[in-house]
Coordinates of C-alpha atoms and ligand atoms in Angstrom, one line a residue:
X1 CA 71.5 116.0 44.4
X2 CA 68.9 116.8 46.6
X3 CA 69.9 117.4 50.4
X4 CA 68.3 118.7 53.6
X5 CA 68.4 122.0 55.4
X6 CA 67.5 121.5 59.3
X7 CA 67.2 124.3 61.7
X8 CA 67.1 122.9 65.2
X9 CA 65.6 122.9 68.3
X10 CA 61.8 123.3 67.4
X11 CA 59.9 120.7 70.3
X12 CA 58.3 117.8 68.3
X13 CA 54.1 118.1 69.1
X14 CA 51.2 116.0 67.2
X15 CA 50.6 112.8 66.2
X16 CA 52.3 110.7 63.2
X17 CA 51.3 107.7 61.0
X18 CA 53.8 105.0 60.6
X19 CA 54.3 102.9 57.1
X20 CA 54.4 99.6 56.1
X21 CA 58.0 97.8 56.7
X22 CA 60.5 98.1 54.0
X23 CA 61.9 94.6 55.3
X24 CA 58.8 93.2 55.0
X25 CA 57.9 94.2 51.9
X26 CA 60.3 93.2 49.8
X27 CA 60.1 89.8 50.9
X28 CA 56.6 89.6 50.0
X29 CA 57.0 91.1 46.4
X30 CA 59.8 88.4 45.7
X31 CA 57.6 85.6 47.3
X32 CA 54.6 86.9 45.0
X33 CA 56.3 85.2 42.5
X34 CA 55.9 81.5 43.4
X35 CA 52.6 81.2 42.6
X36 CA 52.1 82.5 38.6
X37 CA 49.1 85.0 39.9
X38 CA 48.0 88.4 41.1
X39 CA 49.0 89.6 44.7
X40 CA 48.1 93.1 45.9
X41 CA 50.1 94.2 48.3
X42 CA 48.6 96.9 50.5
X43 CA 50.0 99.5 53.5
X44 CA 53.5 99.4 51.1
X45 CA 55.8 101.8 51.6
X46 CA 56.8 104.6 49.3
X47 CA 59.8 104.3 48.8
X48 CA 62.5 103.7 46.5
X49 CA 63.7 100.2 47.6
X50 CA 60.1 99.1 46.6
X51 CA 60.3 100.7 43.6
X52 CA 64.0 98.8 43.0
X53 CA 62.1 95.7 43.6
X54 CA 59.1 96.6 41.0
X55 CA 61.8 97.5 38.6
X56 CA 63.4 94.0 38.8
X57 CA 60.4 91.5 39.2
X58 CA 59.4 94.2 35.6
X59 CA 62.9 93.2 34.6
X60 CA 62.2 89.3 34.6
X61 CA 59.2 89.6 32.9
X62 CA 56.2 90.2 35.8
X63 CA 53.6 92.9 35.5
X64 CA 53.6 95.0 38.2
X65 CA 51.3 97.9 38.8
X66 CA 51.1 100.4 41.6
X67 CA 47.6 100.8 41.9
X68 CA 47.4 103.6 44.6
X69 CA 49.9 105.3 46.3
X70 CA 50.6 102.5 49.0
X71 CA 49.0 99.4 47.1
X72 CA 51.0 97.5 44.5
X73 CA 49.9 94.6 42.3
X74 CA 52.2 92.0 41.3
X75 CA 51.2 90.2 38.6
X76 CA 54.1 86.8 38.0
X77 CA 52.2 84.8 35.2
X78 CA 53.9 86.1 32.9
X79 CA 57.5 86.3 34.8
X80 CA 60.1 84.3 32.2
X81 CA 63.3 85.3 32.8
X82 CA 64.6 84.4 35.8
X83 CA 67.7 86.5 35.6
X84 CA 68.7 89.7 37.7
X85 CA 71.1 92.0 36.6
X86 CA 74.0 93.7 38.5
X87 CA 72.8 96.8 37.5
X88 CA 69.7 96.2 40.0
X89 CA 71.3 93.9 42.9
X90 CA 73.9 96.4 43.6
X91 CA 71.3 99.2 44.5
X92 CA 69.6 97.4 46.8
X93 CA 71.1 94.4 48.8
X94 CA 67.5 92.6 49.4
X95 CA 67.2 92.1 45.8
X96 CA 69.3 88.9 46.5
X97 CA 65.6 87.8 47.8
X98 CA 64.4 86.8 44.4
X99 CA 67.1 83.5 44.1
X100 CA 65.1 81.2 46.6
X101 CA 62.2 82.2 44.9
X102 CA 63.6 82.0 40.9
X103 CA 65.2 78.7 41.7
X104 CA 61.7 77.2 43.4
X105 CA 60.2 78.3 40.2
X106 CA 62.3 77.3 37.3
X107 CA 65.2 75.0 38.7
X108 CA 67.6 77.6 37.8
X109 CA 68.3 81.3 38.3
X110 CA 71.1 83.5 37.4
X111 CA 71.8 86.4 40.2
X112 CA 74.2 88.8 40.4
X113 CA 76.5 89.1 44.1
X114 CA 75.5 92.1 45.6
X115 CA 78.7 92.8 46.7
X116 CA 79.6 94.8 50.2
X117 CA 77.9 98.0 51.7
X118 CA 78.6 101.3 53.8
X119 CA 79.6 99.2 57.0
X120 CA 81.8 96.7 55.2
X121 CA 81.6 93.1 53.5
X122 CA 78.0 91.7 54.3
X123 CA 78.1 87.8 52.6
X124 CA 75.5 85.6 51.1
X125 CA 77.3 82.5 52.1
X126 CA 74.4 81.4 54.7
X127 CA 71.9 81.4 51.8
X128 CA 74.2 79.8 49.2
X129 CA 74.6 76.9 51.6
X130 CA 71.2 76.6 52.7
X131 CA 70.1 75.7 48.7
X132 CA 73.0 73.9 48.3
X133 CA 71.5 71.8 51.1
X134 CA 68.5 71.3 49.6
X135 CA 70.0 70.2 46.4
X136 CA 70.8 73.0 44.3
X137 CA 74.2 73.5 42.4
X138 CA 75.5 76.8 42.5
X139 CA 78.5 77.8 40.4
X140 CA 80.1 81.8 41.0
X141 CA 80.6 83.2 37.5
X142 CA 82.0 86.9 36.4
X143 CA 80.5 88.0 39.9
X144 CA 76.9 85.8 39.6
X145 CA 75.3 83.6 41.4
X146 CA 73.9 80.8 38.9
X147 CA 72.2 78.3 40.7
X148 CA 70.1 75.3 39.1
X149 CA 69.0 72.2 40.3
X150 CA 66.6 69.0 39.1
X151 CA 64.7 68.6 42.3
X152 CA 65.0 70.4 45.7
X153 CA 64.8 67.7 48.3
X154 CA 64.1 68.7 52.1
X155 CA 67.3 68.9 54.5
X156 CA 68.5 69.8 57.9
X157 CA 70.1 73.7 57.7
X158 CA 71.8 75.1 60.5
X159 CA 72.7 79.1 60.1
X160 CA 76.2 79.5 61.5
X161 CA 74.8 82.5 62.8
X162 CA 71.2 83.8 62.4
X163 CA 70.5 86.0 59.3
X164 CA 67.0 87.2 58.1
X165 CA 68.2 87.5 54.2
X166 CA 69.2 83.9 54.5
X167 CA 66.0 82.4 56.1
X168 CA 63.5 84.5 54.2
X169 CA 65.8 83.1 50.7
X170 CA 66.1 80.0 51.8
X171 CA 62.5 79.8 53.2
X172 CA 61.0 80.6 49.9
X173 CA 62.5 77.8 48.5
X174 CA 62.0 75.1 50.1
X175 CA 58.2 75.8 50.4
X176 CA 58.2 73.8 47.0
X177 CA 61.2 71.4 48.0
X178 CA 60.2 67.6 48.0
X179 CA 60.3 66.3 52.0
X180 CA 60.5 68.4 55.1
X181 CA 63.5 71.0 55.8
X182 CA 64.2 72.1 58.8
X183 CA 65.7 75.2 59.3
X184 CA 67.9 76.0 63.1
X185 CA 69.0 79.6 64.0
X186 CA 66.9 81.1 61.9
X187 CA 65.7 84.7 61.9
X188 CA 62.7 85.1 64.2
X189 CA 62.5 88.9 62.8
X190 CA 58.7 89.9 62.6
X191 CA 59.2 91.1 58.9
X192 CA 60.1 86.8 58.1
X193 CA 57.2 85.9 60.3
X194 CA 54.8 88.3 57.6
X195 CA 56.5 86.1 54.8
X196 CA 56.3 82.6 56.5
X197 CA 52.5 83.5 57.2
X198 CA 51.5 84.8 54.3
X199 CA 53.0 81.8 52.5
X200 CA 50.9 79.6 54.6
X201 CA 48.0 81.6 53.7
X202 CA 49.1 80.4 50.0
X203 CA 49.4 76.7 51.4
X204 CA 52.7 76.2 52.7
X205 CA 53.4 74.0 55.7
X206 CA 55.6 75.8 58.0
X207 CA 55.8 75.8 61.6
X208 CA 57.5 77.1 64.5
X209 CA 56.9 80.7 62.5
X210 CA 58.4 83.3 65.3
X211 CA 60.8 80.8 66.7
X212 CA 64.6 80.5 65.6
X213 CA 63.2 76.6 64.3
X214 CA 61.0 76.5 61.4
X215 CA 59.6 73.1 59.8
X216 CA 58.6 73.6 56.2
X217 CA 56.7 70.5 54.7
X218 CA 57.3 71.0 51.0
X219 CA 54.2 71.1 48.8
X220 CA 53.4 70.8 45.1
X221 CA 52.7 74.7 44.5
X222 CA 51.2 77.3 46.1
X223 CA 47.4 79.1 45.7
X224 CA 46.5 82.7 45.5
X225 CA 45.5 85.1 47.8
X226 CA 43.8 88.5 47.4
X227 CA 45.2 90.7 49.1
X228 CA 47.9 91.3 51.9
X229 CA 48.4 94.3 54.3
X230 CA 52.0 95.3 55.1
X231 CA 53.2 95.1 58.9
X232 CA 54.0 98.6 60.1
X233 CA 58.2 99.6 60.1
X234 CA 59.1 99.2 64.0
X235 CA 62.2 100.9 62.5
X236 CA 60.9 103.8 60.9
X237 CA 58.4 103.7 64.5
X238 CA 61.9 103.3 66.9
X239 CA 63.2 106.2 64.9
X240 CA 60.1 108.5 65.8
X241 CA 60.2 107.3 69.3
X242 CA 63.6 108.1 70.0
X243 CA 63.5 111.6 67.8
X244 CA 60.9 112.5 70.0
X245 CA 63.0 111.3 72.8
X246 CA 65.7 113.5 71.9
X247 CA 64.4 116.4 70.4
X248 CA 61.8 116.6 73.6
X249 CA 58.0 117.3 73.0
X250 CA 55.2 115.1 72.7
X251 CA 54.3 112.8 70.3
X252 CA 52.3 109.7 69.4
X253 CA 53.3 107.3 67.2
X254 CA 49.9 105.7 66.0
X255 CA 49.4 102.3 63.3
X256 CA 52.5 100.5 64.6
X257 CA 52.4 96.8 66.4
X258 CA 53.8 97.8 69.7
X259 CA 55.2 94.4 70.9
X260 CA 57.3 94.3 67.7
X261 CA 59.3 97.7 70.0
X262 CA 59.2 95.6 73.4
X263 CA 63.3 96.1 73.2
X264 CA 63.3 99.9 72.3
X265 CA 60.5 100.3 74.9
X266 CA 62.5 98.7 77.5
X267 CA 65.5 100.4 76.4
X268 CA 63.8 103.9 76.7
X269 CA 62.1 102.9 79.7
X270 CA 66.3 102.5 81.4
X271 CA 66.8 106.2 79.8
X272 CA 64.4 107.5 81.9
X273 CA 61.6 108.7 78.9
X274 CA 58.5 108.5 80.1
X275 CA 56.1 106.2 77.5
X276 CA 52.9 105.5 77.3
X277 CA 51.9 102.2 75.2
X278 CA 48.6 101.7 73.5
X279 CA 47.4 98.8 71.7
X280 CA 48.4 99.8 68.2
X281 CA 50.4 103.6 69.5
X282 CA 52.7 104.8 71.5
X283 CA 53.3 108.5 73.1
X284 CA 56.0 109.9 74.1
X285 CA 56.6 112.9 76.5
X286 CA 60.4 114.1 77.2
X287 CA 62.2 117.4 77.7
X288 CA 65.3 116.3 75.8
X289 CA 67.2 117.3 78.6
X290 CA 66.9 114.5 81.5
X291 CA 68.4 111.4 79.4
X292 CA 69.7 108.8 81.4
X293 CA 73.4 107.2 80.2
X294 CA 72.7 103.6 79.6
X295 CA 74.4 101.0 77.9
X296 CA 73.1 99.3 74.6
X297 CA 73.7 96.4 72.4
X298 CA 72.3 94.8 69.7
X299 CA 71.0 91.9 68.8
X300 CA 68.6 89.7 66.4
X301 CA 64.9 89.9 67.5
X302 CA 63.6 90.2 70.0
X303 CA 67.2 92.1 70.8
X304 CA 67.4 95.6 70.0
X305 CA 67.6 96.0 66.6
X306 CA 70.6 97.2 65.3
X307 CA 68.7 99.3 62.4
X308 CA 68.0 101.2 65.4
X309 CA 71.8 101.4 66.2
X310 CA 72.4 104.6 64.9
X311 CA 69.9 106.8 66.4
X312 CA 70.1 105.4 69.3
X313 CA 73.8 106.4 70.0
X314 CA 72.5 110.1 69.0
X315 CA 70.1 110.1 72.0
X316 CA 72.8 108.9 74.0
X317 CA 75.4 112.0 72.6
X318 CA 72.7 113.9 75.1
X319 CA 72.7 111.8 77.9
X320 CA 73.8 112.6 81.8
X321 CA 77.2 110.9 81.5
X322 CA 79.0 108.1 79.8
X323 CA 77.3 105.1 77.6
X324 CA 78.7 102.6 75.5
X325 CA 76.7 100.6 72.5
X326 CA 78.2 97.3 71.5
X327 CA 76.9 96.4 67.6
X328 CA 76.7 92.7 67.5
X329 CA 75.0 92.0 64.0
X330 CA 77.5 94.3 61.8
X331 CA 80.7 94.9 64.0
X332 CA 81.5 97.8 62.1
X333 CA 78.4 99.6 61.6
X334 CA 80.1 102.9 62.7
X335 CA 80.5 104.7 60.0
X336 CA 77.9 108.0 61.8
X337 CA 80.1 108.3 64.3
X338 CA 82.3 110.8 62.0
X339 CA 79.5 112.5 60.8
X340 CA 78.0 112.9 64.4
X341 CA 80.7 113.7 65.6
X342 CA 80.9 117.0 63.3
X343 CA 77.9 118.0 65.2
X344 CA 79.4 118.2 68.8
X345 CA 78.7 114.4 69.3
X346 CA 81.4 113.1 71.6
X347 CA 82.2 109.3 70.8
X348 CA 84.9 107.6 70.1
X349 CA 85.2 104.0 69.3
X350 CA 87.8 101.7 71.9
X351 CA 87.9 97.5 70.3
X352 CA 84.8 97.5 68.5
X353 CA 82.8 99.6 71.4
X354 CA 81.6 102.8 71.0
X355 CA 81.8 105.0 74.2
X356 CA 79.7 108.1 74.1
X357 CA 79.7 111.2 76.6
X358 CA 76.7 112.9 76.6
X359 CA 76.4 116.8 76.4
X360 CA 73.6 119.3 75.4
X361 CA 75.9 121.6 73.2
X362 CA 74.7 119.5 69.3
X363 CA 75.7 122.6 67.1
X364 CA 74.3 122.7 63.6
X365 CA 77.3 121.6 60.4
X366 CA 77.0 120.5 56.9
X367 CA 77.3 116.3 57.3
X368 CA 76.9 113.7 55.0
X369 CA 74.3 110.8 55.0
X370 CA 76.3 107.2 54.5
X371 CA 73.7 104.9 54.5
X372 CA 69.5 104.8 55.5
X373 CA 69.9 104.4 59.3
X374 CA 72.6 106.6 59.6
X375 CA 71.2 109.3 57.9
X376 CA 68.0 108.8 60.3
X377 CA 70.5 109.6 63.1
X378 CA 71.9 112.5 61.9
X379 CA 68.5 114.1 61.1
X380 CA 67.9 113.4 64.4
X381 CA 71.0 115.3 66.1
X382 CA 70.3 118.0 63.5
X383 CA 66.8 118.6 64.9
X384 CA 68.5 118.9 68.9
X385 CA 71.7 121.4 67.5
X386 CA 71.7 124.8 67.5
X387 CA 72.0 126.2 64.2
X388 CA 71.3 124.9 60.7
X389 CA 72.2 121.5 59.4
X390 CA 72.9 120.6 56.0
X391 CA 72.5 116.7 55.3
X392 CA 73.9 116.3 52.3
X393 CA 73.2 112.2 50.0
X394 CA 70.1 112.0 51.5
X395 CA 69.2 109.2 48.3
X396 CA 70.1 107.2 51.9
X397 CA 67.1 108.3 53.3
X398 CA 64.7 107.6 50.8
X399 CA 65.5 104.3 50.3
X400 CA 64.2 103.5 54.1
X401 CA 61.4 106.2 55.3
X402 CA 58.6 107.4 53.7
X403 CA 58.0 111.1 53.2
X404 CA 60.4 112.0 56.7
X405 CA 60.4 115.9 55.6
X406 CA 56.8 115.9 55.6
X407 CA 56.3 113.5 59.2
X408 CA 58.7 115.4 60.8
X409 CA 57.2 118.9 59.8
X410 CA 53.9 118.2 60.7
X411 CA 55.4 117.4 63.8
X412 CA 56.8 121.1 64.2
X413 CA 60.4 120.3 62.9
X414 CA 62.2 122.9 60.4
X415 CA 63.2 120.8 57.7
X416 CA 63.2 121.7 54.0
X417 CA 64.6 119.2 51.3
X418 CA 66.7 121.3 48.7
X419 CA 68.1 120.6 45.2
Ligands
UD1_501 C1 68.4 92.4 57.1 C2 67.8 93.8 57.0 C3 68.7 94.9 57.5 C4 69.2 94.5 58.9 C5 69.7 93.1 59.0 C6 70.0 92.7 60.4 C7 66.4 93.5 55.1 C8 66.1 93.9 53.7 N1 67.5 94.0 55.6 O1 69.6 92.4 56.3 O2 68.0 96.1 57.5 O3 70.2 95.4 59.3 O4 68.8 92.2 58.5 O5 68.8 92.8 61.2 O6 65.6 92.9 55.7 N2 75.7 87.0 57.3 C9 76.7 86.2 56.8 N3 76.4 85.4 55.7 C10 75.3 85.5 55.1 C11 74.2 86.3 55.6 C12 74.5 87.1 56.7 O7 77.8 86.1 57.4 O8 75.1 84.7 54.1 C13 75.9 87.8 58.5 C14 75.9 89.3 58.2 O9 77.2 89.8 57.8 C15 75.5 89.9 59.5 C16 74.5 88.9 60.1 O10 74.8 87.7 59.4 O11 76.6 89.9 60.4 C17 73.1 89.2 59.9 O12 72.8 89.6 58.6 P1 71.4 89.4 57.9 O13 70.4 89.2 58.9 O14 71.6 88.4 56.8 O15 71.1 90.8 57.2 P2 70.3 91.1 55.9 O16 69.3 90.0 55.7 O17 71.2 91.4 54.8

């Protein structure tokens, strides 16, 4: 298994390029089948949740084709079987994206649970109850979802509590529902704004697209479209920001949407870093050393993201005193703390909050990657300790950022990715 070697303290200088979303993307590959025709997708991501999703639209029968290294063509005419496996699901949680979709185009879909994850049990309730409300009968069988249904009829869903798998599922189904749906507390997540827009570029009828109320009119089926361009990862750009951040140098952070970061800006802004926002960069000067304490928490967008969770508590393990991050989307989404923790980190977690006293001592120790954003965070605090680092499951890390070795060394980092 492949891991990383990080020797630390090397200031981040230069510029660096960020990629297309990974939570947009697979969205849009799922939603590429309503329509029985060619999509190219462009500005995707190379990475191997995309490739998971190739591998199971492939699975059911599409054609899809990676033209170029960051443009994909998904071909659903001939897509047939609309069946995925556990084999599939249970690598990648947003492969639970193709039901809404299956069920819009054949009335009946057999999906398997994806089970729970790194930080604990993480349902599919919200989107089982959404179809159900439009009509669909779903039955639980030897751990799958089968869902069928004669005619999807427009309803009123209200999310118990907001979730971005559940809109964008429940979303692409009732695009092709008879009657109007309207859909309260839904995600307003820029990544289910790309979906909801591109679908009206297809001929949808939804509205209210970036609010937490969207109004889907249901039509007959949905046209083609050439082409679509992949919204830049505010993640995989939040991460680079607060690397830079931490490790200290100065660095721009160019292709991104910066009003998609307004949060992490803001949040920065109360650490003290100094930013400089362009229309579609940012740069970032700090010495890594003068890192104000502040308290975080997360919350759904425009809140701060809790993908950002993670390294965020690492640039606060270097702060001038005491912070505390409250996670509000996955209570338990703790699981770096350990591994940070290893490094000289010193947080400790009191009723669900994590409290965090900063120091400058981060001295290098062999760690373990536990999932994609906490790896991110511990190449981070690798890249401030003294000392060598050795990250070890780093699969993690390719399922969420594209090429990291090769960003970060271009930004100066010593990084090396080892069998
Ligand atoms: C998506 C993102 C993930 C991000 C998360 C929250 C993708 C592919 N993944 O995950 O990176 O961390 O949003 O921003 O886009 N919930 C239920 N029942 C459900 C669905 C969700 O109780 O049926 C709860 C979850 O346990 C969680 C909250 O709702 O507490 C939000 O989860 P959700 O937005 O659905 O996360 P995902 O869509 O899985």
């Amino acid at each position: 298994m492949d891991y990383f070697e990080i020797n630390g303290r090397k200031q981040l200088q230069g510029e660096v390029e960020i990629s297309g979303a990974k939570n947009a993307v697979l969205p849009l590959m799922a939603a590429a089948m309503l329509n029985n025709k060619k999509l190219q997708i462009v500005n995707v991501p190379y990475l191997s949740d995309s490739t998971t999703m190739a591998k199971l639209l492939e699975s059911m029968g599409a054609k899809v084709a990676f033209d170029s290294h960051n443009s994909i063509t998904v071909d659903s005419s001939s897509l047939d079987s609309p069946f995925a496996s556990y084999d599939l699901v249970k690598t990648m949680r947003a492969s639970f994206y193709v039901l809404g979709p299956l069920i819009a185009k054949f009335g009946y879909a057999k999906v398997s649970l994806p089970g729970g994850c790194a930080w604990g049990p993480r349902p599919v309730d919200f989107h089982l109850e959404g179809l159900k409300a439009l009509g669909v009968d779903i039955k639980i069988e030897n751990g799958y979802v089968i869902a069928s249904t004669k005619e999807m009829l427009g309803s009123k869903i209200h999310f118990p509590k907001i979730s971005v798998g559940a809109t964008g599922n429940v979303v692409m189904a009732a695009v092709l529902a008879n009657g109007v749906t309207t859909l309260s507390n839904a995600a307003a997540e820029p990544e289910i704004q790309q979906l909801c827009n591109m679908l009206n570029s297809m001929g949808a009828k939804i509205e209210g697209i970036g609010s937490n109320t969207l109004i889907i009119e249901g039509v007959e089926s949905l046209d083609s479209i050439n082409k679509i361009s992949v919204i830049p990862d505010r993640i995989e750009a939040g991460t680079f920001m607060i690397a830079a951040a931490a490790v200290g140098g100065k660095v721009k952070i160019k292709k991104i949407i910066p009003e998609h970061l307004d949060s992490v800006i803001n949040y920065l802004k109360k650490a003290k870093i100094q930013l400089d926002i362009g229309s579609d960069y940012i740069y970032i000067e700090s010495d890594g050393l003068s890192i104000a304490s502040t308290d975080m928490e997360t919350n759904e967008y425009p809140g701060f993201p809790t993908d950002l969770q993670a390294q965020w508590m690492m640039l606060m393990c270097l702060a001038d005193g005491v912070s505390t991050i409250k996670e509000n989307i996955y209570y338990d989404r703790f699981t770096h703390i350990m591994e940070l923790n290893r490094l000289n980190c010193d947080i400790k977690l009191e009723n669900l909050i994590a409290k965090i006293q900063g120091n400058q001592n981060l001295v290098g120790a062999d760690v373990m990657s536990t999932d994609i954003r906490a790896s991110a965070a511990l190449i981070i605090a690798a890249l401030c300790a003294k000392g060598k680092t050795k990250i070890s499951r780093i699969y993690h890390i390719d399922r969420g950022y594209d090429k990291i070795e090769e960003k970060l060394s271009n930004l100066g980092a010593e990084i090396i990715r080892k069998k």
